[in-house]
Short mmCIF file of C-alpha atoms and ligand atoms in Angstrom, two decimals:
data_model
loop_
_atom_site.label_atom_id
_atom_site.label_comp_id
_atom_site.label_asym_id
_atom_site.label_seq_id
_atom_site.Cartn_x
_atom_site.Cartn_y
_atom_site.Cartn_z
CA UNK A 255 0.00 0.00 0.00
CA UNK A 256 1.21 3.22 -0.83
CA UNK A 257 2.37 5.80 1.95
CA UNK A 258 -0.12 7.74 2.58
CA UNK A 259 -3.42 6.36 1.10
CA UNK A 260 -5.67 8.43 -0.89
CA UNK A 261 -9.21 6.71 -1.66
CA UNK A 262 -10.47 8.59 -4.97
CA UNK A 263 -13.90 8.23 -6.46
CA UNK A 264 -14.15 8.63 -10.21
CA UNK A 265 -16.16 11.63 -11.34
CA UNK A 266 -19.19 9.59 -12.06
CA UNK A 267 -19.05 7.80 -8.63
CA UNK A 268 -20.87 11.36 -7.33
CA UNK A 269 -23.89 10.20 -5.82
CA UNK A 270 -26.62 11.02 -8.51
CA UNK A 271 -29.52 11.76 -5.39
CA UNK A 272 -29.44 13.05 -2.03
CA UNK A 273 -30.03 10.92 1.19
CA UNK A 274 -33.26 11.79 3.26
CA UNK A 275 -33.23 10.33 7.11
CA UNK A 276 -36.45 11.42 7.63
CA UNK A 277 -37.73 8.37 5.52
CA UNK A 278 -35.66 6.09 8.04
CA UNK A 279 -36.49 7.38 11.24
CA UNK A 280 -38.21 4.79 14.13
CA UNK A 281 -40.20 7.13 15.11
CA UNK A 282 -41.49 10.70 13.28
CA UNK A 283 -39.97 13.72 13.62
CA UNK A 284 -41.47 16.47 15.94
CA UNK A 285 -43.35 18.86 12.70
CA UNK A 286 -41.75 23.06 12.85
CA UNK A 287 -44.76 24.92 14.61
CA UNK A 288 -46.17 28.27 13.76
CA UNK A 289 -44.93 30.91 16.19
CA UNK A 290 -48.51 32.60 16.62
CA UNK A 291 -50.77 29.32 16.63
CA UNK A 292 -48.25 26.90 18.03
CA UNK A 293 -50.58 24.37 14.99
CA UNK A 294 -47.60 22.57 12.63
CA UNK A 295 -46.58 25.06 9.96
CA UNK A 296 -48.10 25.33 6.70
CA UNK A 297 -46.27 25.00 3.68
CA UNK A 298 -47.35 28.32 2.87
CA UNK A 299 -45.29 30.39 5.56
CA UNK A 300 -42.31 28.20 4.49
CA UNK A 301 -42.61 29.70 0.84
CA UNK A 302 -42.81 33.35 2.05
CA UNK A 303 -38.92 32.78 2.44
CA UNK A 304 -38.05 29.97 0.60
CA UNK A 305 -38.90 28.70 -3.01
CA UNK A 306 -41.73 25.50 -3.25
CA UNK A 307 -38.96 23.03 -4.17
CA UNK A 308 -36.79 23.51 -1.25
CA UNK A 309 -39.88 23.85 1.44
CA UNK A 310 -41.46 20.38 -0.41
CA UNK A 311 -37.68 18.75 0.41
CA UNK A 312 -37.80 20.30 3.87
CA UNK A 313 -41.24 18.30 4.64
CA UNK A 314 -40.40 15.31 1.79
CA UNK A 315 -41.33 11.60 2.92
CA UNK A 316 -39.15 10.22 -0.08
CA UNK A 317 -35.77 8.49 0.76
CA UNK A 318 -33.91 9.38 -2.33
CA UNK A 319 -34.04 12.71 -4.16
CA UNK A 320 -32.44 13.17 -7.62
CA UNK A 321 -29.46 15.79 -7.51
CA UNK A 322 -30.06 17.99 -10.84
CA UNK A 323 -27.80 17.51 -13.56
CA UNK A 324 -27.12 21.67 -12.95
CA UNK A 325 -26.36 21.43 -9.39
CA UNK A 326 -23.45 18.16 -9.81
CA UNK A 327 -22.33 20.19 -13.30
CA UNK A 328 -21.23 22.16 -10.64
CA UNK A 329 -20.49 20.00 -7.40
CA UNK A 330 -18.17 18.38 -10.12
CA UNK A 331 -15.22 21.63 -9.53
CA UNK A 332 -14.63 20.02 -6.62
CA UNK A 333 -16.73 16.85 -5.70
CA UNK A 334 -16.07 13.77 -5.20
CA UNK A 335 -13.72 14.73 -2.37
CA UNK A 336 -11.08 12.79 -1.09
CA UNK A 337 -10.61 10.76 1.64
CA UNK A 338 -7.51 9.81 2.89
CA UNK A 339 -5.81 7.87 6.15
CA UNK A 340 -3.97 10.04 8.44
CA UNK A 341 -1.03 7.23 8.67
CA UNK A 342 1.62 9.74 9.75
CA UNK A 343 -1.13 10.95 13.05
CA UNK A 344 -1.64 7.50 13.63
CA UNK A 345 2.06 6.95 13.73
CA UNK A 346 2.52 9.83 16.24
CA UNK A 347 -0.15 8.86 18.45
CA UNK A 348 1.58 5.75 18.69
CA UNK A 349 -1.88 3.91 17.98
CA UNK A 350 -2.96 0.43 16.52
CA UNK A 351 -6.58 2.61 15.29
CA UNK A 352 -6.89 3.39 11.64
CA UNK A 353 -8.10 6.80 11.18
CA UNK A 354 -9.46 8.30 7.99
CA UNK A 355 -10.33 11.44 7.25
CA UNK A 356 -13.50 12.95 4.75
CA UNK A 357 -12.29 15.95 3.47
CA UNK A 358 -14.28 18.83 2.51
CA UNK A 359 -11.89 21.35 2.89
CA UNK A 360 -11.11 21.32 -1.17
CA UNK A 361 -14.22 23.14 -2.22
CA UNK A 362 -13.88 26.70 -3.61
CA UNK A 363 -15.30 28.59 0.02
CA UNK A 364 -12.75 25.57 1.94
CA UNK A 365 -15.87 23.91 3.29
CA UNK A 366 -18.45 21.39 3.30
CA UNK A 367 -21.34 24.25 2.86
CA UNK A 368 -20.99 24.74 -0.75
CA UNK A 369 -22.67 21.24 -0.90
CA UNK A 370 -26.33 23.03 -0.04
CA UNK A 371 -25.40 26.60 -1.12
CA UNK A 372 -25.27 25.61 -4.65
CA UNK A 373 -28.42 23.31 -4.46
CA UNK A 374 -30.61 26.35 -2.66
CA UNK A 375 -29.13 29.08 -5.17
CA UNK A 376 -30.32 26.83 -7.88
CA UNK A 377 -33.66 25.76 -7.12
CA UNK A 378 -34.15 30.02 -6.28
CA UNK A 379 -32.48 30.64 -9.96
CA UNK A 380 -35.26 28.28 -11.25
CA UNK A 381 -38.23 29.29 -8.91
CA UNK A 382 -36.96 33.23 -10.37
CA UNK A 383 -35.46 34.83 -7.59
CA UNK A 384 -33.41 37.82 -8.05
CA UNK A 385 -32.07 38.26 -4.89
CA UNK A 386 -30.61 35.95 -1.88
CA UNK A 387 -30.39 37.21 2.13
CA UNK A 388 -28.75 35.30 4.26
CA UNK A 389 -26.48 35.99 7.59
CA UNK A 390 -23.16 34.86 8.37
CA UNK A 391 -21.24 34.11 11.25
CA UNK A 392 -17.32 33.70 11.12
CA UNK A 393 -17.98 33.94 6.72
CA UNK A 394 -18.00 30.21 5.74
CA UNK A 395 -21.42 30.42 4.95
CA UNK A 396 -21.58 33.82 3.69
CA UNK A 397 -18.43 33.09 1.47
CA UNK A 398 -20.35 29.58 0.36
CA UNK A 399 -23.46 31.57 -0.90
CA UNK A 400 -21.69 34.30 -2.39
CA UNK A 401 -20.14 31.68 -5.06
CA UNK A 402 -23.10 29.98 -5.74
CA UNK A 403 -24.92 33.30 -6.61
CA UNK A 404 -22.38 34.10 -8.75
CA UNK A 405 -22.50 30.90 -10.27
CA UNK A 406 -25.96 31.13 -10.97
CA UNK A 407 -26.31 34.90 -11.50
CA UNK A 408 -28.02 35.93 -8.30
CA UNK A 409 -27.37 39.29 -6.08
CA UNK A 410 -26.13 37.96 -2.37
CA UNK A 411 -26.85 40.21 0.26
CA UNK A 412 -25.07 39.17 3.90
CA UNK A 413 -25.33 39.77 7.17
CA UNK A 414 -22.43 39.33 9.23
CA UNK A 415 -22.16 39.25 12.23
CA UNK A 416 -20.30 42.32 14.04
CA UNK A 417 -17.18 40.46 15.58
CA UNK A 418 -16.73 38.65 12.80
CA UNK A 419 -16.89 41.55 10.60
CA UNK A 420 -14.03 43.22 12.45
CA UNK A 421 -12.22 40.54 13.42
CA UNK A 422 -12.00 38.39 10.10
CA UNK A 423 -11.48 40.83 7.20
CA UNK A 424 -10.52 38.01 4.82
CA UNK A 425 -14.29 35.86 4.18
CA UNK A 426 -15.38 39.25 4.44
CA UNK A 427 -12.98 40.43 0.93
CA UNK A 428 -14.00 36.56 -0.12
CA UNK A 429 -17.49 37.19 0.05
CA UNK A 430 -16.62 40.76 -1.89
CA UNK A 431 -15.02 38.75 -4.41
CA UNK A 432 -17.73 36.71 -5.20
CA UNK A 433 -19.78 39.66 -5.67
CA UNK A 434 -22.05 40.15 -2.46
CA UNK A 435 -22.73 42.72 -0.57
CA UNK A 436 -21.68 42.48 3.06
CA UNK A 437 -22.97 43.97 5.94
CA UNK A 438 -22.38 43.98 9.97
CA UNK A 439 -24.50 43.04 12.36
CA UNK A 440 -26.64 44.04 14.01
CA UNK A 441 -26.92 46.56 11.02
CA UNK A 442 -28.71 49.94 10.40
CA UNK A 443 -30.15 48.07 7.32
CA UNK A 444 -33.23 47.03 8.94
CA UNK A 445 -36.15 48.00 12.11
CA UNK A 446 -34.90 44.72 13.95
CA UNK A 447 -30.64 45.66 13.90
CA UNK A 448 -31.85 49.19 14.39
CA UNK A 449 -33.32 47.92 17.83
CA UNK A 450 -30.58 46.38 18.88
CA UNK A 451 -28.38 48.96 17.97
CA UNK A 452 -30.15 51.61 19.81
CA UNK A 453 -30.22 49.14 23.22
CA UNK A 454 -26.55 48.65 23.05
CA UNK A 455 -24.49 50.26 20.39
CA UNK A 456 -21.07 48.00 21.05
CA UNK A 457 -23.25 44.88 20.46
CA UNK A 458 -20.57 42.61 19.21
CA UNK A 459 -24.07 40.82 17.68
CA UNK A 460 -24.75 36.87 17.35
CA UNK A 461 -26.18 34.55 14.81
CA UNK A 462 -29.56 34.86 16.04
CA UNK A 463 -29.67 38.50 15.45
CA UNK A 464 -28.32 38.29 11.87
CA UNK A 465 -30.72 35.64 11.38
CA UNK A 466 -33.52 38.16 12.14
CA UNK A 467 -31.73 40.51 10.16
CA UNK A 468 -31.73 39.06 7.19
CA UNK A 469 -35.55 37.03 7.47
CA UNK A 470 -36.14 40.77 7.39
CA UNK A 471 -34.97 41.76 4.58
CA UNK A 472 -36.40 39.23 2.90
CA UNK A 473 -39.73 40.07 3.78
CA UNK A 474 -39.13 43.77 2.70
CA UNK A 475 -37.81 43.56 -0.32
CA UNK A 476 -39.60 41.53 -3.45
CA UNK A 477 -38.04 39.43 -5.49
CA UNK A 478 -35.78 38.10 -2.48
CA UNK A 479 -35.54 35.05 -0.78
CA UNK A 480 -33.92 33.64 2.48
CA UNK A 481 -31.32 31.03 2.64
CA UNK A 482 -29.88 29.13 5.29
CA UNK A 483 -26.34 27.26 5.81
CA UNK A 484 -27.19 24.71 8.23
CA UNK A 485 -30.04 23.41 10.68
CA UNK A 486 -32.97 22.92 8.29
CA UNK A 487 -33.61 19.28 7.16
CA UNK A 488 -33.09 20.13 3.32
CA UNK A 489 -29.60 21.33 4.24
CA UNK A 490 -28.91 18.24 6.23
CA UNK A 491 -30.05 16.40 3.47
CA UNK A 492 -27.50 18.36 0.84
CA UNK A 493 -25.20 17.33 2.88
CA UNK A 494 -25.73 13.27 2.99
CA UNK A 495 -23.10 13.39 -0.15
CA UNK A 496 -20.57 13.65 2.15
CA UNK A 497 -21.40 10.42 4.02
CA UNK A 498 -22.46 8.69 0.86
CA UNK A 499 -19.24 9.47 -0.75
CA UNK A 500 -17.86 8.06 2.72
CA UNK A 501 -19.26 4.58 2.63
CA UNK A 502 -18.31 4.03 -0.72
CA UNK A 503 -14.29 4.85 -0.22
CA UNK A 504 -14.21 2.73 2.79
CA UNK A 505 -15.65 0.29 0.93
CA UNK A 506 -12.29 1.02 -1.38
CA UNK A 507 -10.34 0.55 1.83
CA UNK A 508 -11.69 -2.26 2.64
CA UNK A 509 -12.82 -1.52 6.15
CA UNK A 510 -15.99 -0.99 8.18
CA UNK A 511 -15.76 2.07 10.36
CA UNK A 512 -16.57 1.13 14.20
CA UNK A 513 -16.61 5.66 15.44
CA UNK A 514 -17.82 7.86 12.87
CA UNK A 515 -17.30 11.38 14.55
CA UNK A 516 -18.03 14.62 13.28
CA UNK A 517 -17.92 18.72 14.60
CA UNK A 518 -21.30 20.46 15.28
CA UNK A 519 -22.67 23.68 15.13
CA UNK A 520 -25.89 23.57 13.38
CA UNK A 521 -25.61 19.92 12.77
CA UNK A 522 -25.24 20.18 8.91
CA UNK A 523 -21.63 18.62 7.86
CA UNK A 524 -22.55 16.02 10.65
CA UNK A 525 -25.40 15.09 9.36
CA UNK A 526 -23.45 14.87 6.24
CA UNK A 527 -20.99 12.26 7.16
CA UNK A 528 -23.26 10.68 9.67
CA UNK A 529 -26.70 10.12 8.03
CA UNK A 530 -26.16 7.48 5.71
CA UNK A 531 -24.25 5.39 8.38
CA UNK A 532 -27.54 6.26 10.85
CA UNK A 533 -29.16 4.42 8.09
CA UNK A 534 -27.25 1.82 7.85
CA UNK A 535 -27.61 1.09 11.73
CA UNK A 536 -31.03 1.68 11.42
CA UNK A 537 -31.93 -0.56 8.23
CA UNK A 538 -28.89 -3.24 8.88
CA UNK A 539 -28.29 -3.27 12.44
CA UNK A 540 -25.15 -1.92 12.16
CA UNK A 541 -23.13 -1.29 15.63
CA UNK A 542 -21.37 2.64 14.32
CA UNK A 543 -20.43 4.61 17.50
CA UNK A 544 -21.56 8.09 15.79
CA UNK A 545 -20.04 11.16 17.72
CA UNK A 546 -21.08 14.98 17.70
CA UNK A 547 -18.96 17.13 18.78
CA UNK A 548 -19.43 20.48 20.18
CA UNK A 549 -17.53 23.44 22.31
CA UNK A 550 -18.01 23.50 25.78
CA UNK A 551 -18.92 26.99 25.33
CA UNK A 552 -21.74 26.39 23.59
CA UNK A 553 -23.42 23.33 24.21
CA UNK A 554 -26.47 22.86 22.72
CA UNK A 555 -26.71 19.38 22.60
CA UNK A 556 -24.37 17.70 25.76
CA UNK A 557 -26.40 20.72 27.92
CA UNK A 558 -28.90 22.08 26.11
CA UNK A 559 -32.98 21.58 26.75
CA UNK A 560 -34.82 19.09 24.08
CA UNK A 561 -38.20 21.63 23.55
CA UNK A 562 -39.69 23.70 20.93
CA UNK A 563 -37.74 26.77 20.65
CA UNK A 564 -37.14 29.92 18.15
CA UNK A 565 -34.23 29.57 15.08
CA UNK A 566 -33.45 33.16 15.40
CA UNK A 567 -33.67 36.09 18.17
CA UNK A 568 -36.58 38.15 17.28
CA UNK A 569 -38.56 35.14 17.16
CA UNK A 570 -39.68 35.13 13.74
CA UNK A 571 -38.67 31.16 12.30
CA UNK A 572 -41.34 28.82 13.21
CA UNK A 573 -40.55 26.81 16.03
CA UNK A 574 -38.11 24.02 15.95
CA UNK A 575 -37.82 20.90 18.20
CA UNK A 576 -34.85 20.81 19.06
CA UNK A 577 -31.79 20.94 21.54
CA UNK A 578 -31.26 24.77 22.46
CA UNK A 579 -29.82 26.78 25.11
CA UNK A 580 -32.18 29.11 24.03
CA UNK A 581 -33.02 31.42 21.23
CA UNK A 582 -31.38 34.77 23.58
CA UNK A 583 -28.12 32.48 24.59
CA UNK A 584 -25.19 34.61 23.48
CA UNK A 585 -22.35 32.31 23.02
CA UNK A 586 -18.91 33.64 23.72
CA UNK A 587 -16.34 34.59 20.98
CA UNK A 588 -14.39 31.72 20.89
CA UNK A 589 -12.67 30.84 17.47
CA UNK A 590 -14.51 28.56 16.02
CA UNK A 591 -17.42 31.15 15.46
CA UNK A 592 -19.50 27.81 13.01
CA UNK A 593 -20.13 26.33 15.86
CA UNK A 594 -21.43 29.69 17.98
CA UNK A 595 -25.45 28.40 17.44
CA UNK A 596 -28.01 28.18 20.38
CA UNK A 597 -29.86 25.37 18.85
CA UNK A 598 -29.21 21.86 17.02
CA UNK A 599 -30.54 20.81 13.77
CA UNK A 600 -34.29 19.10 14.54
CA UNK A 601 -33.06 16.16 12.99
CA UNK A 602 -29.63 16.00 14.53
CA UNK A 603 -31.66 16.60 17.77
CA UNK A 604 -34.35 13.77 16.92
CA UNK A 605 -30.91 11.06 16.45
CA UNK A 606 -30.00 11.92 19.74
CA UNK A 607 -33.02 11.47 21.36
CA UNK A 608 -33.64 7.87 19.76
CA UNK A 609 -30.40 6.81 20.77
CA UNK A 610 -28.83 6.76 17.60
CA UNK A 611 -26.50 9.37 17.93
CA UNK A 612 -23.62 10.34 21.32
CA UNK A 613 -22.75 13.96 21.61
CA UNK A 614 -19.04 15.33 23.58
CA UNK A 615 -18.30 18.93 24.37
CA UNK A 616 -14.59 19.90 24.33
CA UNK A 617 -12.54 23.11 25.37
CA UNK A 618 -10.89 25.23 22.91
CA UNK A 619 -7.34 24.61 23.83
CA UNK A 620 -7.53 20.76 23.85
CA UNK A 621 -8.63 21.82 20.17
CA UNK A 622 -6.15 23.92 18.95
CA UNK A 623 -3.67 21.38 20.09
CA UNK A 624 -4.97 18.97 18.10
CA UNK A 625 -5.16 21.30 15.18
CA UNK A 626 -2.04 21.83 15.53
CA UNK A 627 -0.42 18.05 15.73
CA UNK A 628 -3.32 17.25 12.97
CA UNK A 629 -0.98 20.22 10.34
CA UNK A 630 2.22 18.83 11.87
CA UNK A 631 1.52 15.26 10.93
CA UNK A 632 -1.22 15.36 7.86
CA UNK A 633 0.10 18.70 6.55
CA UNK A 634 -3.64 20.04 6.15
CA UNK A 635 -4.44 22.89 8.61
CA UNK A 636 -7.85 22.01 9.65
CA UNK A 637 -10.44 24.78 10.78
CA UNK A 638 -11.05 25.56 14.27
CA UNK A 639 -13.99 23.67 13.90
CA UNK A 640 -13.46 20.71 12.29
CA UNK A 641 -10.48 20.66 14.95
CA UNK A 642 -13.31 19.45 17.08
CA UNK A 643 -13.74 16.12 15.22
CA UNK A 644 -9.89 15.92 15.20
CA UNK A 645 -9.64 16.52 19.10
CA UNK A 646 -12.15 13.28 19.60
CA UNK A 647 -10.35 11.21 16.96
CA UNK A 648 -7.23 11.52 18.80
CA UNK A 649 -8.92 10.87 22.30
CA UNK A 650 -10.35 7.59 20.46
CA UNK A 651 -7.34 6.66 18.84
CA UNK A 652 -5.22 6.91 22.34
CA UNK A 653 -8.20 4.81 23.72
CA UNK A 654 -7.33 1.95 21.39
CA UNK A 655 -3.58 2.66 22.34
CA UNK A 656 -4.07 2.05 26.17
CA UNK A 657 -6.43 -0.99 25.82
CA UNK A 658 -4.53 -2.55 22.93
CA UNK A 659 -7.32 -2.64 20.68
CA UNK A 660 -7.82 -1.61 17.32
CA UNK A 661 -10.57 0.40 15.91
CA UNK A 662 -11.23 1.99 12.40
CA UNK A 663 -12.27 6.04 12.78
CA UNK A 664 -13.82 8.26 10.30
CA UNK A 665 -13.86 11.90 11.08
CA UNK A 666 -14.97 14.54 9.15
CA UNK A 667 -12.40 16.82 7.89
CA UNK A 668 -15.43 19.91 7.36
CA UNK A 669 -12.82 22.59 6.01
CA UNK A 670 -9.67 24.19 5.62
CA UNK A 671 -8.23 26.70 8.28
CA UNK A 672 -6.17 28.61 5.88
CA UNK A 673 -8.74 31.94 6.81
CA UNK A 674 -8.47 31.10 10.38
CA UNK A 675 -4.70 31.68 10.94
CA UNK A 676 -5.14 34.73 13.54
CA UNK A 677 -6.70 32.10 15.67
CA UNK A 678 -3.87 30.29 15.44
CA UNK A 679 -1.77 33.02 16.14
CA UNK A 680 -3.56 33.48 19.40
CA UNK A 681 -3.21 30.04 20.44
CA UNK A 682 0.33 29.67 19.38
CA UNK A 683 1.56 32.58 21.36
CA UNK A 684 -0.33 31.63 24.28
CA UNK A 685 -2.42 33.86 24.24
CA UNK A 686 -6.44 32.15 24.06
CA UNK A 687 -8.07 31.13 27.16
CA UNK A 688 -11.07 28.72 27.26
CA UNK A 689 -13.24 31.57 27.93
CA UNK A 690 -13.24 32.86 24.48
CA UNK A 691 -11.57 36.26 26.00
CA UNK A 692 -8.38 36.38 24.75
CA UNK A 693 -5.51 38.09 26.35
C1 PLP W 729 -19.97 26.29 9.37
C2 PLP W 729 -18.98 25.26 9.65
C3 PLP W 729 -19.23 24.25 10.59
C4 PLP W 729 -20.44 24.21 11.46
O1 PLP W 729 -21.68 24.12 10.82
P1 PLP W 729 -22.51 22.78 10.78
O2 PLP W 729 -23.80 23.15 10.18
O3 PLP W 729 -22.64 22.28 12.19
O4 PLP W 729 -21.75 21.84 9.95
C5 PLP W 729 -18.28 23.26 10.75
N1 PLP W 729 -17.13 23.26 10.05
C6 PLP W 729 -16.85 24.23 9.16
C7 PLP W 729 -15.54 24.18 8.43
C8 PLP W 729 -17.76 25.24 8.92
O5 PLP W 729 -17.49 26.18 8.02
#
């Protein structure tokens, strides 16, 4: 075997249709609820911010849904993406585990979110949109969007939130590039930022107010739909090409994966990597140790409440079972500002809760460390959040060590951390603390 094994899928190994969980499930999900009548939402409100074909996913019974010739035309820049073993990590660690990696880091925005921000610019191309709003935290999914707009010829209007803004001028210049028009948040743009502003004009802002922001703008201006990275089930479900691709190249490797582990913030590149193995234990009995992993600053789903709560701040989204620390919770600025979310993807949530699913929080040091051995050995500087998945792998893999056992790993490898080097900066001159308040 070579040194350092690549498993490559030919171009026309892409999976041709999307994986949908929600066909699989034991028991039904908990439906989104109207935030005046508390009855289960009507398609209707749905379509107010998104086009018919991506509300009809977000409620769609079917198992498999065909990926449009238009939408893999362009998944094919960068999909299928590799996966490789991390032989020289393993060889650190000292371990008799097998770890491989998924990784997602080699689309244009470094990601795994151009997987649903191409999908949801399309089906708004088709359905005659003109204009997309959308927020953004640290700019992964702002910078995500921005391409697939310009891919399909559609204005891109962001939201960003105010630390972020400040703090990481480069997915802000990214999103630029693309075309899109970028603002901070909370934002004089519209009545809700305007409030927040005027309450506290040093708001460093949050998701949940951008989210408002932007739901907003949507509303007030015609011709403009919302669009969102993660959480929803049709993003979860964009996603499942990640897993599928997964199963397939370990088939290539020849080995069954006993931990399948991957970072959360909304749930979406988990759900990615981990809903077609769900399936697979749920359909073939299949024993997969499937791990979420989270910051122990923001813990939605090791220490959050399972209940209906609000997607955004101003309470606008319909309400979503799911694992939140509530829709006010203002996470702290640690560095891995995709995983900064109050709540958990409903369906994320809904594995959990059946048991299908474990969830760990770690701290942000333990995570930069492993970053930081993961570039050392695998050469790849990871993002601060899929560092997460990394920091787990390693605990796993030094498991196997200690009880002379070994077991085969997948992790997802979400995206690159090539924007995130003044993170690293902080950590490698000492400088972060677990709080998030750097010195
Ligand atoms: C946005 C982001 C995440 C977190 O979002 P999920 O919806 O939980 O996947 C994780 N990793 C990277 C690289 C991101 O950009």
């Amino acid at each position: 075997m070579s040194q350092h094994p690549q498993f490559l899928l030919r171009a026309e190994e892409m999976p041709t249709h999307w994986y949908n969980l929600l066909a699989d499930f034991p028991e039904p999900l908990p439906p989104p609820l109207h935030p005046g009548t508390r009855e289960p939402v009507t398609p209707d409100l749905m379509t107010a911010l998104f086009p018919e074909s991506l509300v009809m996913q977000e409620m769609s019974p079917e198992r498999q849904i065909e990926i449009p010739q238009e939408v893999r035309d362009v998944y094919a820049l960068y999909r299928p993406t590799p996966l490789l073993r991390a032989v020289r990590l393993e060889k650190a660690l000292q371990t008799p585990a097998h770890i491989y990696y998924k990784y997602e880091g080699v689309s244009p925005a470094g990601s795994h979110k151009p997987n649903t921000a191409i999908p949801q610019a399309y089906y708004n191309k088709v359905a005659g949109t003109k204009r997309l709003a959308t927020e953004t935290g640290a700019g992964q999914w702002g910078s995500s969007l921005a391409f697939a707009c310009s891919v399909f010829g559609l204005e891109c209007n962001i939201y960003m939130v105010n630390v972020s803004f400040h703090q990481k001028p480069y997915r802000k210049l990214l999103m630029q590039t693309y075309g899109a028009t970028v603002h901070s948040s909370p934002s004089d743009q519209t009545e809700f930022g305007r409030k927040v502003l005027a309450a506290d004009p040093h708001s460093t802002g949050s998701l949940g107010i951008a989210i408002s922001e932007a739901i907003e703008d949507t509303a007030k201006n015609p011709g403009t739909k919302y669009a969102l990275g993660s959480v929803l089930n049709h993003v979860c479900l964009h996603q499942s090409v990640i897993g599928q691709e997964a199963i397939k190249q370990m088939a290539m490797a020849g080995e069954d994966p006993d931990i399948i582990i991957g970072c959360a913030g909304g749930g979406s590149n988990f759900a990615g990597i981990a809903f077609p193995f769900v399936q697979r234990k749920i359909t073939e009995g299949k024993n997969y140790r499937i791990i979420a992993v989270e910051p122990e600053s923001c813990p939605s789903l090791t220490k959050g409440e399972l209940r209906y709560d609000f997607g955004d701040t101003a309470e606008t989204t319909p309400l979503m079972m799911m694992h939140t620390l509530g829709h006010t919770f203002m996470p702290p600025s640690i560095h891995a500002g995709g995983l900064r979310y109050h709540g958990m993807a409903p369906m994320v949530s809904h594995c959990k809760k059946l048991g299908l699913i474990d969830a760990i929080a770690v701290p942000q040091i333990k995570v930069f460390k492993a970053a930081v051995q993961f570039a050392r050995t695998e050469g790849i500087v990871p993002a601060p959040e899929s560092s997460h998945a990394i920091a787990v792998a390693i605990d796993e893999a030094i498991k196997c060590r200690e009880e002379n056992r070994k077991k085969v790993i997948v992790f997802n490898l979400s995206g690159n951390g090539l924007l995130d080097l003044a993170a690293y900066d902080t950590y490698l001159s000492g400088k972060m603390h677990e709080t998030g308040n750097d010195d």
